[in-house]
Amino acid sequence: MLTTTNQPALREWVAEVAALTQPDRIEWCDGSAEEYERLCRLLVAAGTFRSLSEAKRPHSYWASSDPDDVARVESRTYICSASEEDAGPTNNWRDPGEMRAELTRRFEGSMRGRTMYVVPFSMGPLSSPASLVGVELTDSPYVVVSMRIMTRMGEAAQRAIEERGSFVPCLHSVGAPLEAGQEDVAWPCDPAQVAIAHFPETREIWSYGSGYGGNALLGKKCLALRIASVIARDEGWLAEHMLVIKVTAPSGEVRYMTGAFPSACGKTNLAMVIPTLPGWKVETIGDDICWMRVAEDGKLRAINPEFGFFGVAPGTGPDTNPNALSMLDHDTIFTNTARTEDGDVWWEGLTAEPPAGLVDWQDRPWQPGSGPAAHPNSRFTVRISQDPAMAPEWEDPAGVPISAILFGGRRQSVIPLVHEAFDWEHGVFLGSIMSSETTAAATGAVGALRRDPFAMLPFCGYNMADYWSHWFDVGARLAPEDRPRVFYVNWFRKGSDGRFLWPGFGENSRVLAWIFERCTGAGAAEETPIGLVPGEGALEVSGLDLSPEALAELLEVDPEAWLGEIPAIREYFATFGDHLPKRLSEELGALEQRLEKERG
Ligand code: GTP
Ligand code: SPV
Ligand code: MN
């Protein structure tokens, strides 16, 4: 077991935080299997974990959170840059000095009666200079075991930190100190006082009050996206909320693609999709976060900085995502799913019929008709290595060269199944006007349409308009032939009966095949005012149970409906004032003109 460090900055910071938060004990985590086992046993004893049946799902656990701590809390997520303008109109800004003072008060004594764990971790392969290393100080053993799955955590990461002499400090407390003799609860937290604060200039993260997901596993959204996006802006690369896949055509030719879809809009599913189109193969590089750099060979190359998946359980079934199901067979932590009588887990979509004798995500007997048994944002935490579809090169520190970038979201109308940008600049425009119906991945309304540019609305650590400029700048450093093609997909268009028009999941491979062929020059496209759509017969639909009318509706570009979106986009762009890249207003004007011409 590690006991301390020769790294003065780390030693001092740990001592400082311990003096502030007053834990009973400090434990340095080495990331070993023994440590993981011990903490899981401790979580079982505390009632946070239940062991699942060894026969059904070996070495797996079920946790049920506090009902007020079930998702990311965007309204309490702050970017504390020195200037408010740097955070921009899409972020909650707080003055760094004031936030620090306020949080210092909250953290004072917040770990009393608990253990403070020192969790060194690396986002990205340990050997790679492109990796970012951090240390999370947390009073939650649930966070520690989750971080061991989600990141490269422990002794080797600590050595890397000692060699580099720097790290991103990530302070986390569930905010539930225990007084002497006070009994603990299964899921300690302080929902009323949640705050997830980022200090971009000093590259620090302070998270208080929540033990769930992106609020608490600070390597993921907080470091690998919000802080990393700021570092990427300064250093000339891209930190993105994107899946990364390797697509192999029947010819054996390979292309790599990334995809930015908002939370709970299909990244994990597309990352491990099994194509229905014969001869095609898709393998996973990453399912949620991707970092891209202009490499020495002139290509835009992507790595996945994560080590695990924190994926949405509901909807994961044998017909939708069989690779995920086999990956979840063992060594998985489930949070807020339902539980079966025989010591297994269940969620909506796992089987057509719920098994008898379920308990719901709050550990109460469940009756049909009483609402979902699993929380809609219930999730699995599992090592990437358990995904049977991982591409062998997924940990290559050089990254994979990207040929196509997909944007997407949930839109029941207007947006067609797929369209392609005319060029890189138009592609950046498509990313900037993305909108999607909200999901259970964040607290608040579900199904409300909102702008979510590049699927980064909750994750961009600086002014969104400056982020768009940054995308233009990165594109300008790529030779035209090395610029990835940009596409916009929508699996979620609905017919007049309110049902999804497109079967989705494995059938999405048909769209991937068209995108692939656009990249190799083989795919036919037709020009519309919004971009290029598959030409007559270019989208392989044979064998699909899809009427010609439904297909027409899926690919329809209605100029009237699109013109209807323009004023809202213009208004949205105006909120960025003079930070808005001029090119984006020009793209908007050009789109409007093309639409008016089409309407006649
Ligand atoms: P985060 O982890 O929150 O970033 O989400 P994600 O983007 O990885 O989304 P995920 O793949 O977990 O999918 C979220 C939900 O959308 C699940 O319930 C899926 O079953 C559903 N879903 C994914 N792909 C499709 C699709 O092609 N069609 C339909 N109808 N639903 C889909
Ligand atoms: C998301 O909300 O985009 C997630 C889940 O990937 S969480 O890690 O909770 O942010
Ligand atoms: Mn995500």
PDB file of C-alpha atoms in Angstrom, residues 346-562:
ATOM      1  CA  TRP A 346     -32.999  -5.821 -14.530  1.00  0.00           C
ATOM      2  CA  TRP A 347     -34.009  -2.702 -16.435  1.00  0.00           C
ATOM      3  CA  GLU A 348     -36.576  -1.679 -19.008  1.00  0.00           C
ATOM      4  CA  GLY A 349     -35.501  -3.087 -22.368  1.00  0.00           C
ATOM      5  CA  LEU A 350     -33.417  -5.974 -20.977  1.00  0.00           C
ATOM      6  CA  THR A 351     -36.262  -8.427 -21.594  1.00  0.00           C
ATOM      7  CA  ALA A 352     -39.681  -7.830 -23.141  1.00  0.00           C
ATOM      8  CA  GLU A 353     -41.430  -8.908 -19.940  1.00  0.00           C
ATOM      9  CA  PRO A 354     -40.257  -7.871 -16.492  1.00  0.00           C
ATOM     10  CA  PRO A 355     -39.496 -10.896 -14.311  1.00  0.00           C
ATOM     11  CA  ALA A 356     -41.786 -11.518 -11.338  1.00  0.00           C
ATOM     12  CA  GLY A 357     -40.654 -10.394  -7.905  1.00  0.00           C
ATOM     13  CA  LEU A 358     -38.641  -7.333  -8.937  1.00  0.00           C
ATOM     14  CA  VAL A 359     -37.510  -4.691  -6.521  1.00  0.00           C
ATOM     15  CA  ASP A 360     -37.177  -1.237  -8.051  1.00  0.00           C
ATOM     16  CA  TRP A 361     -34.094   0.987  -8.063  1.00  0.00           C
ATOM     17  CA  GLN A 362     -34.980   2.236  -4.588  1.00  0.00           C
ATOM     18  CA  ASP A 363     -35.163  -1.331  -3.242  1.00  0.00           C
ATOM     19  CA  ARG A 364     -38.958  -1.377  -3.005  1.00  0.00           C
ATOM     20  CA  PRO A 365     -41.185  -4.205  -4.321  1.00  0.00           C
ATOM     21  CA  TRP A 366     -42.177  -3.243  -7.860  1.00  0.00           C
ATOM     22  CA  GLN A 367     -45.626  -3.634  -9.431  1.00  0.00           C
ATOM     23  CA  PRO A 368     -46.336  -3.391 -13.164  1.00  0.00           C
ATOM     24  CA  GLY A 369     -47.830   0.021 -13.911  1.00  0.00           C
ATOM     25  CA  SER A 370     -46.053   1.740 -11.035  1.00  0.00           C
ATOM     26  CA  GLY A 371     -43.513   3.490 -13.269  1.00  0.00           C
ATOM     27  CA  PRO A 372     -40.100   2.322 -14.390  1.00  0.00           C
ATOM     28  CA  ALA A 373     -38.430  -0.305 -12.194  1.00  0.00           C
ATOM     29  CA  ALA A 374     -34.965   0.966 -13.108  1.00  0.00           C
ATOM     30  CA  HIS A 375     -34.220   4.679 -12.906  1.00  0.00           C
ATOM     31  CA  PRO A 376     -34.063   6.084 -16.473  1.00  0.00           C
ATOM     32  CA  ASN A 377     -30.478   7.208 -15.747  1.00  0.00           C
ATOM     33  CA  SER A 378     -29.450   3.921 -14.111  1.00  0.00           C
ATOM     34  CA  ARG A 379     -25.986   2.937 -15.264  1.00  0.00           C
ATOM     35  CA  PHE A 380     -23.330   0.250 -15.416  1.00  0.00           C
ATOM     36  CA  THR A 381     -19.670   0.809 -14.565  1.00  0.00           C
ATOM     37  CA  VAL A 382     -17.373  -1.617 -16.324  1.00  0.00           C
ATOM     38  CA  ARG A 383     -13.823  -1.910 -17.635  1.00  0.00           C
ATOM     39  CA  ILE A 384     -13.409  -1.181 -21.343  1.00  0.00           C
ATOM     40  CA  SER A 385     -11.422  -4.420 -21.640  1.00  0.00           C
ATOM     41  CA  GLN A 386     -14.676  -6.366 -21.132  1.00  0.00           C
ATOM     42  CA  ASP A 387     -16.156  -5.013 -24.378  1.00  0.00           C
ATOM     43  CA  PRO A 388     -15.823  -7.860 -26.907  1.00  0.00           C
ATOM     44  CA  ALA A 389     -15.769  -5.294 -29.735  1.00  0.00           C
ATOM     45  CA  MET A 390     -12.712  -3.291 -28.655  1.00  0.00           C
ATOM     46  CA  ALA A 391     -10.332  -2.512 -31.516  1.00  0.00           C
ATOM     47  CA  PRO A 392      -6.823  -3.817 -30.734  1.00  0.00           C
ATOM     48  CA  GLU A 393      -5.367  -0.330 -31.321  1.00  0.00           C
ATOM     49  CA  TRP A 394      -7.652   1.407 -28.807  1.00  0.00           C
ATOM     50  CA  GLU A 395      -4.770   2.225 -26.447  1.00  0.00           C
ATOM     51  CA  ASP A 396      -2.335   3.325 -29.158  1.00  0.00           C
ATOM     52  CA  PRO A 397      -0.911   6.600 -27.798  1.00  0.00           C
ATOM     53  CA  ALA A 398      -0.530   7.847 -31.398  1.00  0.00           C
ATOM     54  CA  GLY A 399      -4.304   7.786 -31.770  1.00  0.00           C
ATOM     55  CA  VAL A 400      -6.336   6.786 -34.814  1.00  0.00           C
ATOM     56  CA  PRO A 401      -6.727   9.013 -37.912  1.00  0.00           C
ATOM     57  CA  ILE A 402     -10.257  10.377 -38.193  1.00  0.00           C
ATOM     58  CA  SER A 403     -12.053  10.385 -41.557  1.00  0.00           C
ATOM     59  CA  ALA A 404     -15.546  11.412 -40.462  1.00  0.00           C
ATOM     60  CA  ILE A 405     -17.104  13.364 -37.608  1.00  0.00           C
ATOM     61  CA  LEU A 406     -20.774  12.730 -36.834  1.00  0.00           C
ATOM     62  CA  PHE A 407     -23.064  15.103 -35.001  1.00  0.00           C
ATOM     63  CA  GLY A 408     -26.464  13.966 -33.803  1.00  0.00           C
ATOM     64  CA  GLY A 409     -29.197  14.264 -31.268  1.00  0.00           C
ATOM     65  CA  ARG A 410     -32.792  13.492 -30.466  1.00  0.00           C
ATOM     66  CA  ARG A 411     -35.075  15.378 -32.817  1.00  0.00           C
ATOM     67  CA  GLN A 412     -38.531  14.003 -33.453  1.00  0.00           C
ATOM     68  CA  SER A 413     -38.978  16.264 -36.475  1.00  0.00           C
ATOM     69  CA  VAL A 414     -37.200  18.488 -39.033  1.00  0.00           C
ATOM     70  CA  ILE A 415     -33.714  16.865 -38.970  1.00  0.00           C
ATOM     71  CA  PRO A 416     -33.302  14.080 -41.548  1.00  0.00           C
ATOM     72  CA  LEU A 417     -31.739  10.668 -40.873  1.00  0.00           C
ATOM     73  CA  VAL A 418     -28.426  11.844 -42.289  1.00  0.00           C
ATOM     74  CA  HIS A 419     -26.920  14.790 -44.119  1.00  0.00           C
ATOM     75  CA  GLU A 420     -23.378  15.793 -44.906  1.00  0.00           C
ATOM     76  CA  ALA A 421     -21.759  19.198 -44.573  1.00  0.00           C
ATOM     77  CA  PHE A 422     -20.509  20.884 -47.759  1.00  0.00           C
ATOM     78  CA  ASP A 423     -17.096  21.460 -46.159  1.00  0.00           C
ATOM     79  CA  TRP A 424     -15.309  21.834 -42.800  1.00  0.00           C
ATOM     80  CA  GLU A 425     -16.668  25.352 -42.149  1.00  0.00           C
ATOM     81  CA  HIS A 426     -20.206  24.250 -42.874  1.00  0.00           C
ATOM     82  CA  GLY A 427     -19.519  21.263 -40.605  1.00  0.00           C
ATOM     83  CA  VAL A 428     -18.551  23.542 -37.724  1.00  0.00           C
ATOM     84  CA  PHE A 429     -21.779  25.435 -38.384  1.00  0.00           C
ATOM     85  CA  LEU A 430     -23.775  22.179 -38.173  1.00  0.00           C
ATOM     86  CA  GLY A 431     -22.123  21.404 -34.822  1.00  0.00           C
ATOM     87  CA  SER A 432     -22.881  24.900 -33.545  1.00  0.00           C
ATOM     88  CA  ILE A 433     -26.618  24.687 -34.299  1.00  0.00           C
ATOM     89  CA  MET A 434     -27.131  21.198 -32.842  1.00  0.00           C
ATOM     90  CA  SER A 435     -30.206  20.821 -30.730  1.00  0.00           C
ATOM     91  CA  SER A 436     -31.617  17.849 -28.905  1.00  0.00           C
ATOM     92  CA  GLU A 437     -34.424  16.794 -26.600  1.00  0.00           C
ATOM     93  CA  THR A 438     -33.140  16.560 -23.015  1.00  0.00           C
ATOM     94  CA  THR A 439     -32.727  13.177 -21.302  1.00  0.00           C
ATOM     95  CA  ALA A 440     -32.520  11.741 -17.783  1.00  0.00           C
ATOM     96  CA  ALA A 441     -28.702  12.019 -17.833  1.00  0.00           C
ATOM     97  CA  ALA A 442     -29.082  15.420 -16.178  1.00  0.00           C
ATOM     98  CA  THR A 443     -31.594  16.500 -13.539  1.00  0.00           C
ATOM     99  CA  GLY A 444     -34.499  18.613 -14.817  1.00  0.00           C
ATOM    100  CA  ALA A 445     -37.072  18.302 -17.572  1.00  0.00           C
ATOM    101  CA  VAL A 446     -36.841  15.348 -19.970  1.00  0.00           C
ATOM    102  CA  GLY A 447     -37.820  15.808 -23.637  1.00  0.00           C
ATOM    103  CA  ALA A 448     -37.343  19.580 -23.730  1.00  0.00           C
ATOM    104  CA  LEU A 449     -35.710  20.787 -26.943  1.00  0.00           C
ATOM    105  CA  ARG A 450     -32.560  22.799 -26.329  1.00  0.00           C
ATOM    106  CA  ARG A 451     -29.409  23.864 -28.137  1.00  0.00           C
ATOM    107  CA  ASP A 452     -26.527  21.536 -27.368  1.00  0.00           C
ATOM    108  CA  PRO A 453     -23.703  22.575 -29.709  1.00  0.00           C
ATOM    109  CA  PHE A 454     -21.217  19.768 -30.361  1.00  0.00           C
ATOM    110  CA  ALA A 455     -22.972  17.909 -27.464  1.00  0.00           C
ATOM    111  CA  MET A 456     -20.723  20.120 -25.322  1.00  0.00           C
ATOM    112  CA  LEU A 457     -23.263  22.454 -23.716  1.00  0.00           C
ATOM    113  CA  PRO A 458     -22.710  20.942 -20.246  1.00  0.00           C
ATOM    114  CA  PHE A 459     -19.012  20.218 -20.800  1.00  0.00           C
ATOM    115  CA  CYS A 460     -17.301  23.177 -22.449  1.00  0.00           C
ATOM    116  CA  GLY A 461     -14.993  24.820 -19.899  1.00  0.00           C
ATOM    117  CA  TYR A 462     -14.918  28.221 -21.603  1.00  0.00           C
ATOM    118  CA  ASN A 463     -16.850  30.562 -23.880  1.00  0.00           C
ATOM    119  CA  MET A 464     -18.731  28.405 -26.403  1.00  0.00           C
ATOM    120  CA  ALA A 465     -18.215  30.942 -29.196  1.00  0.00           C
ATOM    121  CA  ASP A 466     -14.450  30.878 -28.597  1.00  0.00           C
ATOM    122  CA  TYR A 467     -14.703  27.099 -28.743  1.00  0.00           C
ATOM    123  CA  TRP A 468     -16.264  27.411 -32.219  1.00  0.00           C
ATOM    124  CA  SER A 469     -13.409  29.707 -33.292  1.00  0.00           C
ATOM    125  CA  HIS A 470     -11.011  27.091 -31.976  1.00  0.00           C
ATOM    126  CA  TRP A 471     -12.649  24.473 -34.216  1.00  0.00           C
ATOM    127  CA  PHE A 472     -12.141  26.752 -37.232  1.00  0.00           C
ATOM    128  CA  ASP A 473      -8.493  27.237 -36.230  1.00  0.00           C
ATOM    129  CA  VAL A 474      -7.835  23.509 -35.900  1.00  0.00           C
ATOM    130  CA  GLY A 475      -9.471  22.908 -39.291  1.00  0.00           C
ATOM    131  CA  ALA A 476      -7.254  25.563 -40.838  1.00  0.00           C
ATOM    132  CA  ARG A 477      -4.197  23.579 -39.718  1.00  0.00           C
ATOM    133  CA  LEU A 478      -5.398  20.517 -41.652  1.00  0.00           C
ATOM    134  CA  ALA A 479      -4.791  20.174 -45.386  1.00  0.00           C
ATOM    135  CA  PRO A 480      -8.171  20.076 -47.175  1.00  0.00           C
ATOM    136  CA  GLU A 481      -7.743  16.374 -48.023  1.00  0.00           C
ATOM    137  CA  ASP A 482      -6.978  15.569 -44.374  1.00  0.00           C
ATOM    138  CA  ARG A 483     -10.034  17.331 -42.978  1.00  0.00           C
ATOM    139  CA  PRO A 484     -12.578  14.796 -41.747  1.00  0.00           C
ATOM    140  CA  ARG A 485     -15.929  14.988 -43.513  1.00  0.00           C
ATOM    141  CA  VAL A 486     -18.726  16.128 -41.224  1.00  0.00           C
ATOM    142  CA  PHE A 487     -22.173  14.515 -40.992  1.00  0.00           C
ATOM    143  CA  TYR A 488     -25.341  15.127 -39.006  1.00  0.00           C
ATOM    144  CA  VAL A 489     -27.415  12.068 -38.081  1.00  0.00           C
ATOM    145  CA  ASN A 490     -30.769  11.687 -36.350  1.00  0.00           C
ATOM    146  CA  TRP A 491     -31.970   8.204 -35.338  1.00  0.00           C
ATOM    147  CA  PHE A 492     -34.913   9.696 -33.477  1.00  0.00           C
ATOM    148  CA  ARG A 493     -37.270  11.185 -36.081  1.00  0.00           C
ATOM    149  CA  LYS A 494     -40.884  10.178 -35.376  1.00  0.00           C
ATOM    150  CA  GLY A 495     -43.847   9.525 -37.645  1.00  0.00           C
ATOM    151  CA  SER A 496     -47.351  10.912 -37.172  1.00  0.00           C
ATOM    152  CA  ASP A 497     -48.105   7.864 -34.966  1.00  0.00           C
ATOM    153  CA  GLY A 498     -45.434   9.046 -32.505  1.00  0.00           C
ATOM    154  CA  ARG A 499     -43.161   6.062 -33.166  1.00  0.00           C
ATOM    155  CA  PHE A 500     -39.540   6.186 -34.282  1.00  0.00           C
ATOM    156  CA  LEU A 501     -39.418   5.996 -38.085  1.00  0.00           C
ATOM    157  CA  TRP A 502     -35.937   4.468 -38.124  1.00  0.00           C
ATOM    158  CA  PRO A 503     -35.256   1.067 -36.490  1.00  0.00           C
ATOM    159  CA  GLY A 504     -31.894   2.302 -35.164  1.00  0.00           C
ATOM    160  CA  PHE A 505     -29.194   0.271 -33.385  1.00  0.00           C
ATOM    161  CA  GLY A 506     -27.679  -2.387 -35.737  1.00  0.00           C
ATOM    162  CA  GLU A 507     -29.511  -0.819 -38.678  1.00  0.00           C
ATOM    163  CA  ASN A 508     -27.536   2.385 -38.109  1.00  0.00           C
ATOM    164  CA  SER A 509     -24.755   0.493 -39.916  1.00  0.00           C
ATOM    165  CA  ARG A 510     -26.589   1.366 -43.144  1.00  0.00           C
ATOM    166  CA  VAL A 511     -25.950   5.030 -42.460  1.00  0.00           C
ATOM    167  CA  LEU A 512     -22.353   4.294 -41.405  1.00  0.00           C
ATOM    168  CA  ALA A 513     -21.842   2.486 -44.722  1.00  0.00           C
ATOM    169  CA  TRP A 514     -23.008   5.561 -46.681  1.00  0.00           C
ATOM    170  CA  ILE A 515     -20.748   7.794 -44.591  1.00  0.00           C
ATOM    171  CA  PHE A 516     -17.861   5.390 -45.179  1.00  0.00           C
ATOM    172  CA  GLU A 517     -18.481   5.454 -48.909  1.00  0.00           C
ATOM    173  CA  ARG A 518     -18.635   9.249 -48.908  1.00  0.00           C
ATOM    174  CA  CYS A 519     -15.151   9.154 -47.318  1.00  0.00           C
ATOM    175  CA  THR A 520     -13.752   6.795 -49.938  1.00  0.00           C
ATOM    176  CA  GLY A 521     -15.456   8.656 -52.783  1.00  0.00           C
ATOM    177  CA  ALA A 522     -17.810   5.813 -53.695  1.00  0.00           C
ATOM    178  CA  GLY A 523     -21.093   7.106 -52.201  1.00  0.00           C
ATOM    179  CA  ALA A 524     -23.540   9.167 -54.241  1.00  0.00           C
ATOM    180  CA  ALA A 525     -25.032  12.318 -52.744  1.00  0.00           C
ATOM    181  CA  GLU A 526     -27.659  14.848 -53.671  1.00  0.00           C
ATOM    182  CA  GLU A 527     -27.450  18.499 -52.831  1.00  0.00           C
ATOM    183  CA  THR A 528     -30.149  20.096 -50.677  1.00  0.00           C
ATOM    184  CA  PRO A 529     -30.204  23.536 -49.035  1.00  0.00           C
ATOM    185  CA  ILE A 530     -29.031  22.043 -45.707  1.00  0.00           C
ATOM    186  CA  GLY A 531     -26.292  19.786 -47.089  1.00  0.00           C
ATOM    187  CA  LEU A 532     -25.776  16.547 -48.961  1.00  0.00           C
ATOM    188  CA  VAL A 533     -28.139  13.624 -48.534  1.00  0.00           C
ATOM    189  CA  PRO A 534     -27.848  10.071 -49.909  1.00  0.00           C
ATOM    190  CA  GLY A 535     -28.579  10.022 -53.627  1.00  0.00           C
ATOM    191  CA  GLU A 536     -31.223   7.763 -55.107  1.00  0.00           C
ATOM    192  CA  GLY A 537     -30.437   4.197 -54.006  1.00  0.00           C
ATOM    193  CA  ALA A 538     -27.227   5.237 -52.203  1.00  0.00           C
ATOM    194  CA  LEU A 539     -28.548   4.228 -48.798  1.00  0.00           C
ATOM    195  CA  GLU A 540     -28.772   0.425 -48.593  1.00  0.00           C
ATOM    196  CA  VAL A 541     -32.301  -0.279 -47.329  1.00  0.00           C
ATOM    197  CA  SER A 542     -32.917  -3.749 -48.716  1.00  0.00           C
ATOM    198  CA  GLY A 543     -34.237  -6.189 -46.164  1.00  0.00           C
ATOM    199  CA  LEU A 544     -35.527  -3.377 -43.939  1.00  0.00           C
ATOM    200  CA  ASP A 545     -39.124  -3.338 -42.877  1.00  0.00           C
ATOM    201  CA  LEU A 546     -39.490   0.278 -43.960  1.00  0.00           C
ATOM    202  CA  SER A 547     -42.153   1.631 -46.299  1.00  0.00           C
ATOM    203  CA  PRO A 548     -41.091   3.961 -49.143  1.00  0.00           C
ATOM    204  CA  GLU A 549     -43.208   6.664 -47.473  1.00  0.00           C
ATOM    205  CA  ALA A 550     -41.364   6.239 -44.162  1.00  0.00           C
ATOM    206  CA  LEU A 551     -38.013   6.394 -45.959  1.00  0.00           C
ATOM    207  CA  ALA A 552     -39.065   9.553 -47.786  1.00  0.00           C
ATOM    208  CA  GLU A 553     -40.143  11.088 -44.483  1.00  0.00           C
ATOM    209  CA  LEU A 554     -36.823  10.132 -42.863  1.00  0.00           C
ATOM    210  CA  LEU A 555     -34.804  11.837 -45.586  1.00  0.00           C
ATOM    211  CA  GLU A 556     -37.164  14.748 -46.108  1.00  0.00           C
ATOM    212  CA  VAL A 557     -35.765  18.283 -46.017  1.00  0.00           C
ATOM    213  CA  ASP A 558     -38.677  20.664 -45.556  1.00  0.00           C
ATOM    214  CA  PRO A 559     -37.520  24.221 -46.412  1.00  0.00           C
ATOM    215  CA  GLU A 560     -40.483  25.732 -44.596  1.00  0.00           C
ATOM    216  CA  ALA A 561     -39.698  23.882 -41.349  1.00  0.00           C
ATOM    217  CA  TRP A 562     -36.003  24.769 -41.650  1.00  0.00           C
TER     218      TRP A 562
END
